[in-house]
Amino acid sequence: QVTLVESGGGLVQAGDSLRLSCAASGLTLSRYTVTWFRQAPGKEREFVAALWRSGSNTYYGDSVKGRFTISRDNAKNIVYLQMNNLKPEDTAVYYCASDTGLILSSMRSPAMYDYWGQGTQVTVSS
């Protein structure tokens, strides 16, 4: 059974940093693509960042490029999302997701993922 658990969310001020963690059981994260999505109230789930399964290629949504960094600790089987210079518009529930059969062209589509965490709330005050 695959389980993804996010942690690290919280309430911060604009300009602050947070590091989210996505810990996995039943799935070796180094072998599969891991993606962070976020969803704000009343909005669709949005692609944030992905770490591709082969090698260390990373991909970012336009709104977070240059501020967020996705990385992986293979020994701990954890994927991180380092978020710097946070803005109020970054406020959302952040989810990590993974899938064993993902293809690159589908990476930004939440519907393509089988495994999801429960989410962690990030709130950025102005």
mmCIF file of N, CA and C in Angstrom:
data_model
loop_
_atom_site.group_PDB
_atom_site.id
_atom_site.type_symbol
_atom_site.label_atom_id
_atom_site.label_comp_id
_atom_site.label_asym_id
_atom_site.label_seq_id
_atom_site.Cartn_x
_atom_site.Cartn_y
_atom_site.Cartn_z
ATOM 1 N N GLN A 1 0.842 -1.193 0.000
ATOM 2 C CA GLN A 1 0.000 0.000 0.000
ATOM 3 C C GLN A 1 0.882 1.249 0.000
ATOM 4 N N VAL A 2 0.540 2.167 -0.886
ATOM 5 C CA VAL A 2 1.315 3.399 -1.024
ATOM 6 C C VAL A 2 0.689 4.499 -0.177
ATOM 7 N N THR A 3 1.530 5.160 0.590
ATOM 8 C CA THR A 3 1.085 6.300 1.394
ATOM 9 C C THR A 3 2.049 7.452 1.223
ATOM 10 N N LEU A 4 1.503 8.628 0.951
ATOM 11 C CA LEU A 4 2.288 9.862 0.894
ATOM 12 C C LEU A 4 1.796 10.776 2.014
ATOM 13 N N VAL A 5 2.727 11.352 2.758
ATOM 14 C CA VAL A 5 2.364 12.227 3.868
ATOM 15 C C VAL A 5 3.133 13.533 3.755
ATOM 16 N N GLU A 6 2.393 14.626 3.628
ATOM 17 C CA GLU A 6 3.019 15.945 3.576
ATOM 18 C C GLU A 6 3.110 16.540 4.979
ATOM 19 N N SER A 7 4.101 17.374 5.160
ATOM 20 C CA SER A 7 4.247 18.111 6.410
ATOM 21 C C SER A 7 5.030 19.390 6.138
ATOM 22 N N GLY A 8 5.026 20.282 7.119
ATOM 23 C CA GLY A 8 5.822 21.492 7.009
ATOM 24 C C GLY A 8 5.054 22.760 6.718
ATOM 25 N N GLY A 9 3.764 22.633 6.498
ATOM 26 C CA GLY A 9 2.969 23.828 6.238
ATOM 27 C C GLY A 9 2.821 24.681 7.484
ATOM 28 N N GLY A 10 2.261 25.866 7.305
ATOM 29 C CA GLY A 10 2.048 26.744 8.436
ATOM 30 C C GLY A 10 1.632 28.132 8.009
ATOM 31 N N LEU A 11 1.597 29.020 8.979
ATOM 32 C CA LEU A 11 1.244 30.425 8.751
ATOM 33 C C LEU A 11 2.522 31.254 8.811
ATOM 34 N N VAL A 12 2.806 31.955 7.727
ATOM 35 C CA VAL A 12 4.001 32.779 7.656
ATOM 36 C C VAL A 12 3.645 34.138 7.077
ATOM 37 N N GLN A 13 4.603 35.046 7.136
ATOM 38 C CA GLN A 13 4.413 36.359 6.549
ATOM 39 C C GLN A 13 5.035 36.407 5.153
ATOM 40 N N ALA A 14 4.571 37.343 4.366
ATOM 41 C CA ALA A 14 5.124 37.524 3.029
ATOM 42 C C ALA A 14 6.634 37.733 3.120
ATOM 43 N N GLY A 15 7.368 37.063 2.234
ATOM 44 C CA GLY A 15 8.816 37.150 2.240
ATOM 45 C C GLY A 15 9.503 36.034 3.012
ATOM 46 N N ASP A 16 8.737 35.320 3.836
ATOM 47 C CA ASP A 16 9.304 34.219 4.618
ATOM 48 C C ASP A 16 9.517 32.983 3.753
ATOM 49 N N SER A 17 10.098 31.975 4.381
ATOM 50 C CA SER A 17 10.349 30.702 3.711
ATOM 51 C C SER A 17 9.723 29.556 4.488
ATOM 52 N N LEU A 18 9.415 28.498 3.784
ATOM 53 C CA LEU A 18 8.949 27.246 4.369
ATOM 54 C C LEU A 18 9.533 26.096 3.563
ATOM 55 N N ARG A 19 9.693 24.968 4.224
ATOM 56 C CA ARG A 19 10.086 23.763 3.517
ATOM 57 C C ARG A 19 9.057 22.678 3.781
ATOM 58 N N LEU A 20 8.421 22.241 2.725
ATOM 59 C CA LEU A 20 7.462 21.154 2.816
ATOM 60 C C LEU A 20 8.165 19.830 2.568
ATOM 61 N N SER A 21 7.657 18.787 3.223
ATOM 62 C CA SER A 21 8.190 17.445 3.043
ATOM 63 C C SER A 21 7.083 16.510 2.574
ATOM 64 N N CYS A 22 7.467 15.569 1.743
ATOM 65 C CA CYS A 22 6.561 14.522 1.283
ATOM 66 C C CYS A 22 7.252 13.198 1.547
ATOM 67 N N ALA A 23 6.790 12.499 2.569
ATOM 68 C CA ALA A 23 7.377 11.219 2.945
ATOM 69 C C ALA A 23 6.530 10.088 2.393
ATOM 70 N N ALA A 24 7.197 9.060 1.893
ATOM 71 C CA ALA A 24 6.480 7.969 1.239
ATOM 72 C C ALA A 24 6.727 6.646 1.937
ATOM 73 N N SER A 25 5.720 5.810 1.909
ATOM 74 C CA SER A 25 5.864 4.411 2.284
ATOM 75 C C SER A 25 5.201 3.582 1.201
ATOM 76 N N GLY A 26 5.793 2.423 0.922
ATOM 77 C CA GLY A 26 5.255 1.580 -0.131
ATOM 78 C C GLY A 26 5.637 2.027 -1.530
ATOM 79 N N LEU A 27 6.473 3.036 -1.625
ATOM 80 C CA LEU A 27 6.888 3.576 -2.926
ATOM 81 C C LEU A 27 8.271 4.169 -2.770
ATOM 82 N N THR A 28 9.192 3.772 -3.629
ATOM 83 C CA THR A 28 10.536 4.342 -3.593
ATOM 84 C C THR A 28 10.536 5.585 -4.474
ATOM 85 N N LEU A 29 10.593 6.744 -3.859
ATOM 86 C CA LEU A 29 10.394 7.999 -4.589
ATOM 87 C C LEU A 29 11.462 8.254 -5.635
ATOM 88 N N SER A 30 12.628 7.686 -5.459
ATOM 89 C CA SER A 30 13.696 7.918 -6.435
ATOM 90 C C SER A 30 13.404 7.251 -7.771
ATOM 91 N N ARG A 31 12.455 6.337 -7.785
ATOM 92 C CA ARG A 31 12.142 5.611 -9.014
ATOM 93 C C ARG A 31 10.955 6.195 -9.757
ATOM 94 N N TYR A 32 10.280 7.156 -9.142
ATOM 95 C CA TYR A 32 9.073 7.700 -9.760
ATOM 96 C C TYR A 32 9.064 9.219 -9.692
ATOM 97 N N THR A 33 8.349 9.796 -10.612
ATOM 98 C CA THR A 33 8.188 11.238 -10.597
ATOM 99 C C THR A 33 7.335 11.647 -9.390
ATOM 100 N N VAL A 34 7.757 12.693 -8.732
ATOM 101 C CA VAL A 34 7.006 13.238 -7.609
ATOM 102 C C VAL A 34 6.703 14.702 -7.924
ATOM 103 N N THR A 35 5.467 15.054 -7.723
ATOM 104 C CA THR A 35 5.002 16.382 -8.107
ATOM 105 C C THR A 35 4.284 17.046 -6.941
ATOM 106 N N TRP A 36 4.484 18.334 -6.832
ATOM 107 C CA TRP A 36 3.720 19.136 -5.877
ATOM 108 C C TRP A 36 2.652 19.912 -6.641
ATOM 109 N N PHE A 37 1.446 19.837 -6.117
ATOM 110 C CA PHE A 37 0.338 20.647 -6.592
ATOM 111 C C PHE A 37 -0.143 21.501 -5.434
ATOM 112 N N ARG A 38 -0.935 22.493 -5.744
ATOM 113 C CA ARG A 38 -1.581 23.273 -4.697
ATOM 114 C C ARG A 38 -2.991 23.652 -5.131
ATOM 115 N N GLN A 39 -3.815 23.871 -4.132
ATOM 116 C CA GLN A 39 -5.191 24.250 -4.423
ATOM 117 C C GLN A 39 -5.654 25.295 -3.428
ATOM 118 N N ALA A 40 -6.006 26.449 -3.950
ATOM 119 C CA ALA A 40 -6.549 27.523 -3.140
ATOM 120 C C ALA A 40 -8.074 27.416 -3.154
ATOM 121 N N PRO A 41 -8.741 27.975 -2.157
ATOM 122 C CA PRO A 41 -10.205 27.904 -2.104
ATOM 123 C C PRO A 41 -10.843 28.450 -3.372
ATOM 124 N N GLY A 42 -11.742 27.667 -3.936
ATOM 125 C CA GLY A 42 -12.461 28.094 -5.121
ATOM 126 C C GLY A 42 -11.684 28.004 -6.410
ATOM 127 N N LYS A 43 -10.485 27.457 -6.350
ATOM 128 C CA LYS A 43 -9.658 27.357 -7.553
ATOM 129 C C LYS A 43 -9.329 25.908 -7.867
ATOM 130 N N GLU A 44 -8.918 25.675 -9.104
ATOM 131 C CA GLU A 44 -8.520 24.341 -9.500
ATOM 132 C C GLU A 44 -7.137 24.008 -8.940
ATOM 133 N N ARG A 45 -6.881 22.721 -8.861
ATOM 134 C CA ARG A 45 -5.571 22.284 -8.406
ATOM 135 C C ARG A 45 -4.522 22.698 -9.434
ATOM 136 N N GLU A 46 -3.436 23.266 -8.947
ATOM 137 C CA GLU A 46 -2.428 23.894 -9.804
ATOM 138 C C GLU A 46 -1.094 23.177 -9.688
ATOM 139 N N PHE A 47 -0.461 22.952 -10.822
ATOM 140 C CA PHE A 47 0.877 22.363 -10.838
ATOM 141 C C PHE A 47 1.873 23.344 -10.241
ATOM 142 N N VAL A 48 2.730 22.845 -9.342
ATOM 143 C CA VAL A 48 3.730 23.690 -8.702
ATOM 144 C C VAL A 48 5.139 23.296 -9.142
ATOM 145 N N ALA A 49 5.492 22.024 -8.928
ATOM 146 C CA ALA A 49 6.848 21.583 -9.240
ATOM 147 C C ALA A 49 6.871 20.070 -9.357
ATOM 148 N N ALA A 50 7.792 19.570 -10.172
ATOM 149 C CA ALA A 50 7.943 18.132 -10.341
ATOM 150 C C ALA A 50 9.412 17.768 -10.408
ATOM 151 N N LEU A 51 9.698 16.601 -9.868
ATOM 152 C CA LEU A 51 11.036 16.022 -9.936
ATOM 153 C C LEU A 51 10.905 14.725 -10.706
ATOM 154 N N TRP A 52 11.476 14.713 -11.904
ATOM 155 C CA TRP A 52 11.258 13.567 -12.789
ATOM 156 C C TRP A 52 11.991 12.339 -12.293
ATOM 157 N N ARG A 53 11.412 11.171 -12.606
ATOM 158 C CA ARG A 53 11.907 9.938 -12.054
ATOM 159 C C ARG A 53 13.309 9.586 -12.513
ATOM 160 N N SER A 54 13.640 9.873 -13.728
ATOM 161 C CA SER A 54 14.955 9.495 -14.242
ATOM 162 C C SER A 54 15.888 10.682 -14.119
ATOM 163 N N GLY A 55 16.923 10.521 -13.363
ATOM 164 C CA GLY A 55 17.853 11.619 -13.185
ATOM 165 C C GLY A 55 17.325 12.642 -12.212
ATOM 166 N N SER A 56 17.613 13.898 -12.455
ATOM 167 C CA SER A 56 17.241 14.949 -11.512
ATOM 168 C C SER A 56 16.579 16.130 -12.210
ATOM 169 N N ASN A 57 15.935 15.872 -13.335
ATOM 170 C CA ASN A 57 15.258 16.973 -14.032
ATOM 171 C C ASN A 57 14.112 17.513 -13.187
ATOM 172 N N THR A 58 14.044 18.826 -13.117
ATOM 173 C CA THR A 58 12.988 19.479 -12.355
ATOM 174 C C THR A 58 12.190 20.410 -13.254
ATOM 175 N N TYR A 59 10.943 20.601 -12.882
ATOM 176 C CA TYR A 59 10.031 21.435 -13.655
ATOM 177 C C TYR A 59 9.221 22.276 -12.668
ATOM 178 N N TYR A 60 8.926 23.516 -13.058
ATOM 179 C CA TYR A 60 8.231 24.428 -12.160
ATOM 180 C C TYR A 60 7.115 25.168 -12.875
ATOM 181 N N GLY A 61 6.082 25.475 -12.104
ATOM 182 C CA GLY A 61 5.047 26.348 -12.617
ATOM 183 C C GLY A 61 5.593 27.769 -12.743
ATOM 184 N N ASP A 62 5.035 28.524 -13.649
ATOM 185 C CA ASP A 62 5.542 29.871 -13.908
ATOM 186 C C ASP A 62 5.463 30.765 -12.673
ATOM 187 N N SER A 63 4.445 30.570 -11.860
ATOM 188 C CA SER A 63 4.240 31.451 -10.716
ATOM 189 C C SER A 63 5.232 31.212 -9.583
ATOM 190 N N VAL A 64 5.935 30.093 -9.606
ATOM 191 C CA VAL A 64 6.863 29.792 -8.514
ATOM 192 C C VAL A 64 8.309 29.701 -8.986
ATOM 193 N N LYS A 65 8.518 29.774 -10.278
ATOM 194 C CA LYS A 65 9.862 29.628 -10.832
ATOM 195 C C LYS A 65 10.793 30.685 -10.232
ATOM 196 N N GLY A 66 11.951 30.234 -9.779
ATOM 197 C CA GLY A 66 12.913 31.138 -9.173
ATOM 198 C C GLY A 66 12.754 31.314 -7.672
ATOM 199 N N ARG A 67 11.624 30.873 -7.140
ATOM 200 C CA ARG A 67 11.374 30.994 -5.691
ATOM 201 C C ARG A 67 11.295 29.635 -4.993
ATOM 202 N N PHE A 68 10.798 28.634 -5.697
ATOM 203 C CA PHE A 68 10.617 27.303 -5.110
ATOM 204 C C PHE A 68 11.642 26.344 -5.706
ATOM 205 N N THR A 69 12.049 25.374 -4.886
ATOM 206 C CA THR A 69 12.987 24.351 -5.329
ATOM 207 C C THR A 69 12.516 22.992 -4.843
ATOM 208 N N ILE A 70 12.432 22.041 -5.755
ATOM 209 C CA ILE A 70 12.062 20.681 -5.395
ATOM 210 C C ILE A 70 13.329 19.835 -5.360
ATOM 211 N N SER A 71 13.410 18.957 -4.360
ATOM 212 C CA SER A 71 14.587 18.113 -4.225
ATOM 213 C C SER A 71 14.193 16.810 -3.555
ATOM 214 N N ARG A 72 15.130 15.880 -3.538
ATOM 215 C CA ARG A 72 14.824 14.548 -3.005
ATOM 216 C C ARG A 72 15.973 14.052 -2.145
ATOM 217 N N ASP A 73 15.628 13.423 -1.041
ATOM 218 C CA ASP A 73 16.591 12.726 -0.195
ATOM 219 C C ASP A 73 16.313 11.240 -0.351
ATOM 220 N N ASN A 74 17.118 10.572 -1.157
ATOM 221 C CA ASN A 74 16.853 9.164 -1.447
ATOM 222 C C ASN A 74 16.971 8.292 -0.207
ATOM 223 N N ALA A 75 17.900 8.608 0.660
ATOM 224 C CA ALA A 75 18.098 7.788 1.866
ATOM 225 C C ALA A 75 16.876 7.829 2.777
ATOM 226 N N LYS A 76 16.225 8.986 2.819
ATOM 227 C CA LYS A 76 15.055 9.143 3.692
ATOM 228 C C LYS A 76 13.747 8.887 2.950
ATOM 229 N N ASN A 77 13.826 8.745 1.631
ATOM 230 C CA ASN A 77 12.629 8.559 0.814
ATOM 231 C C ASN A 77 11.652 9.721 0.997
ATOM 232 N N ILE A 78 12.197 10.914 0.930
ATOM 233 C CA ILE A 78 11.418 12.136 1.120
ATOM 234 C C ILE A 78 11.710 13.095 -0.034
ATOM 235 N N VAL A 79 10.692 13.758 -0.487
ATOM 236 C CA VAL A 79 10.831 14.848 -1.455
ATOM 237 C C VAL A 79 10.468 16.144 -0.746
ATOM 238 N N TYR A 80 11.279 17.157 -0.996
ATOM 239 C CA TYR A 80 11.074 18.447 -0.349
ATOM 240 C C TYR A 80 10.634 19.501 -1.358
ATOM 241 N N LEU A 81 9.945 20.492 -0.843
ATOM 242 C CA LEU A 81 9.652 21.691 -1.622
ATOM 243 C C LEU A 81 10.084 22.881 -0.778
ATOM 244 N N GLN A 82 11.213 23.463 -1.137
ATOM 245 C CA GLN A 82 11.699 24.655 -0.461
ATOM 246 C C GLN A 82 11.036 25.862 -1.094
ATOM 247 N N MET A 83 10.349 26.638 -0.277
ATOM 248 C CA MET A 83 9.597 27.784 -0.772
ATOM 249 C C MET A 83 10.175 29.046 -0.153
ATOM 250 N N ASN A 84 10.733 29.889 -0.980
ATOM 251 C CA ASN A 84 11.326 31.144 -0.525
ATOM 252 C C ASN A 84 10.526 32.330 -1.041
ATOM 253 N N ASN A 85 10.706 33.453 -0.374
ATOM 254 C CA ASN A 85 10.034 34.682 -0.774
ATOM 255 C C ASN A 85 8.537 34.444 -1.005
ATOM 256 N N LEU A 86 7.899 33.859 -0.020
ATOM 257 C CA LEU A 86 6.487 33.518 -0.147
ATOM 258 C C LEU A 86 5.624 34.757 -0.286
ATOM 259 N N LYS A 87 4.563 34.607 -1.053
ATOM 260 C CA LYS A 87 3.629 35.690 -1.322
ATOM 261 C C LYS A 87 2.231 35.280 -0.876
ATOM 262 N N PRO A 88 1.367 36.234 -0.594
ATOM 263 C CA PRO A 88 -0.006 35.876 -0.193
ATOM 264 C C PRO A 88 -0.700 34.972 -1.221
ATOM 265 N N GLU A 89 -0.402 35.138 -2.481
ATOM 266 C CA GLU A 89 -1.024 34.302 -3.506
ATOM 267 C C GLU A 89 -0.514 32.872 -3.508
ATOM 268 N N ASP A 90 0.481 32.571 -2.694
ATOM 269 C CA ASP A 90 0.936 31.192 -2.524
ATOM 270 C C ASP A 90 0.078 30.438 -1.513
ATOM 271 N N THR A 91 -0.824 31.130 -0.863
ATOM 272 C CA THR A 91 -1.701 30.499 0.119
ATOM 273 C C THR A 91 -2.553 29.427 -0.541
ATOM 274 N N ALA A 92 -2.465 28.208 -0.006
ATOM 275 C CA ALA A 92 -3.182 27.063 -0.588
ATOM 276 C C ALA A 92 -2.904 25.831 0.251
ATOM 277 N N VAL A 93 -3.636 24.778 -0.050
ATOM 278 C CA VAL A 93 -3.276 23.462 0.451
ATOM 279 C C VAL A 93 -2.319 22.849 -0.568
ATOM 280 N N TYR A 94 -1.201 22.379 -0.093
ATOM 281 C CA TYR A 94 -0.174 21.800 -0.953
ATOM 282 C C TYR A 94 -0.210 20.277 -0.842
ATOM 283 N N TYR A 95 -0.216 19.636 -1.994
ATOM 284 C CA TYR A 95 -0.276 18.187 -2.071
ATOM 285 C C TYR A 95 0.940 17.646 -2.831
ATOM 286 N N CYS A 96 1.448 16.518 -2.382
ATOM 287 C CA CYS A 96 2.406 15.800 -3.208
ATOM 288 C C CYS A 96 1.689 14.614 -3.850
ATOM 289 N N ALA A 97 2.168 14.268 -5.019
ATOM 290 C CA ALA A 97 1.537 13.194 -5.784
ATOM 291 C C ALA A 97 2.604 12.432 -6.539
ATOM 292 N N SER A 98 2.281 11.188 -6.836
ATOM 293 C CA SER A 98 3.193 10.373 -7.613
ATOM 294 C C SER A 98 2.400 9.353 -8.418
ATOM 295 N N ASP A 99 3.062 8.830 -9.419
ATOM 296 C CA ASP A 99 2.411 7.817 -10.243
ATOM 297 C C ASP A 99 3.483 6.977 -10.889
ATOM 298 N N THR A 100 3.200 5.714 -11.055
ATOM 299 C CA THR A 100 4.208 4.816 -11.601
ATOM 300 C C THR A 100 4.261 4.826 -13.121
ATOM 301 N N GLY A 101 3.227 5.344 -13.777
ATOM 302 C CA GLY A 101 3.192 5.286 -15.236
ATOM 303 C C GLY A 101 3.132 6.635 -15.915
ATOM 304 N N LEU A 102 3.576 7.663 -15.219
ATOM 305 C CA LEU A 102 3.453 9.025 -15.736
ATOM 306 C C LEU A 102 4.343 9.253 -16.959
ATOM 307 N N ILE A 103 3.812 9.999 -17.920
ATOM 308 C CA ILE A 103 4.619 10.435 -19.054
ATOM 309 C C ILE A 103 4.787 11.943 -18.987
ATOM 310 N N LEU A 104 5.849 12.441 -19.587
ATOM 311 C CA LEU A 104 6.220 13.834 -19.427
ATOM 312 C C LEU A 104 5.118 14.794 -19.852
ATOM 313 N N SER A 105 4.436 14.463 -20.918
ATOM 314 C CA SER A 105 3.412 15.368 -21.431
ATOM 315 C C SER A 105 2.209 15.477 -20.509
ATOM 316 N N SER A 106 2.063 14.550 -19.575
ATOM 317 C CA SER A 106 0.922 14.555 -18.648
ATOM 318 C C SER A 106 1.295 15.025 -17.256
ATOM 319 N N MET A 107 2.497 15.423 -17.080
ATOM 320 C CA MET A 107 3.026 15.718 -15.755
ATOM 321 C C MET A 107 2.225 16.794 -15.023
ATOM 322 N N ARG A 108 1.691 17.777 -15.728
ATOM 323 C CA ARG A 108 1.020 18.909 -15.080
ATOM 324 C C ARG A 108 -0.461 18.669 -14.836
ATOM 325 N N SER A 109 -0.943 17.501 -15.173
ATOM 326 C CA SER A 109 -2.359 17.183 -15.029
ATOM 327 C C SER A 109 -2.616 16.360 -13.783
ATOM 328 N N PRO A 110 -3.349 16.899 -12.806
ATOM 329 C CA PRO A 110 -3.621 16.135 -11.582
ATOM 330 C C PRO A 110 -4.327 14.805 -11.842
ATOM 331 N N ALA A 111 -5.114 14.738 -12.893
ATOM 332 C CA ALA A 111 -5.877 13.519 -13.173
ATOM 333 C C ALA A 111 -4.988 12.332 -13.504
ATOM 334 N N MET A 112 -3.718 12.604 -13.823
ATOM 335 C CA MET A 112 -2.820 11.524 -14.237
ATOM 336 C C MET A 112 -2.151 10.819 -13.047
ATOM 337 N N TYR A 113 -2.424 11.270 -11.842
ATOM 338 C CA TYR A 113 -1.717 10.737 -10.674
ATOM 339 C C TYR A 113 -2.610 9.801 -9.873
ATOM 340 N N ASP A 114 -2.048 8.665 -9.497
ATOM 341 C CA ASP A 114 -2.784 7.690 -8.689
ATOM 342 C C ASP A 114 -2.593 7.897 -7.196
ATOM 343 N N TYR A 115 -1.453 8.422 -6.804
ATOM 344 C CA TYR A 115 -1.122 8.487 -5.377
ATOM 345 C C TYR A 115 -1.027 9.943 -4.924
ATOM 346 N N TRP A 116 -1.733 10.223 -3.829
ATOM 347 C CA TRP A 116 -1.799 11.582 -3.283
ATOM 348 C C TRP A 116 -1.632 11.564 -1.780
ATOM 349 N N GLY A 117 -1.038 12.620 -1.271
ATOM 350 C CA GLY A 117 -1.033 12.834 0.158
ATOM 351 C C GLY A 117 -2.300 13.547 0.586
ATOM 352 N N GLN A 118 -2.406 13.804 1.882
ATOM 353 C CA GLN A 118 -3.610 14.428 2.433
ATOM 354 C C GLN A 118 -3.558 15.951 2.345
ATOM 355 N N GLY A 119 -2.388 16.486 2.067
ATOM 356 C CA GLY A 119 -2.228 17.928 1.921
ATOM 357 C C GLY A 119 -1.757 18.602 3.195
ATOM 358 N N THR A 120 -1.098 19.734 3.020
ATOM 359 C CA THR A 120 -0.661 20.552 4.146
ATOM 360 C C THR A 120 -0.958 22.011 3.814
ATOM 361 N N GLN A 121 -1.519 22.722 4.771
ATOM 362 C CA GLN A 121 -1.958 24.095 4.535
ATOM 363 C C GLN A 121 -0.784 25.062 4.652
ATOM 364 N N VAL A 122 -0.674 25.923 3.676
ATOM 365 C CA VAL A 122 0.286 27.029 3.714
ATOM 366 C C VAL A 122 -0.509 28.327 3.623
ATOM 367 N N THR A 123 -0.317 29.182 4.600
ATOM 368 C CA THR A 123 -1.003 30.472 4.617
ATOM 369 C C THR A 123 0.044 31.569 4.728
ATOM 370 N N VAL A 124 -0.001 32.494 3.791
ATOM 371 C CA VAL A 124 0.962 33.591 3.758
ATOM 372 C C VAL A 124 0.203 34.893 3.969
ATOM 373 N N SER A 125 0.531 35.581 5.034
ATOM 374 C CA SER A 125 -0.137 36.849 5.328
ATOM 375 C C SER A 125 0.672 38.010 4.750
ATOM 376 N N SER A 126 -0.048 39.074 4.415
ATOM 377 C CA SER A 126 0.628 40.232 3.797
ATOM 378 C C SER A 126 1.109 41.214 4.836
#
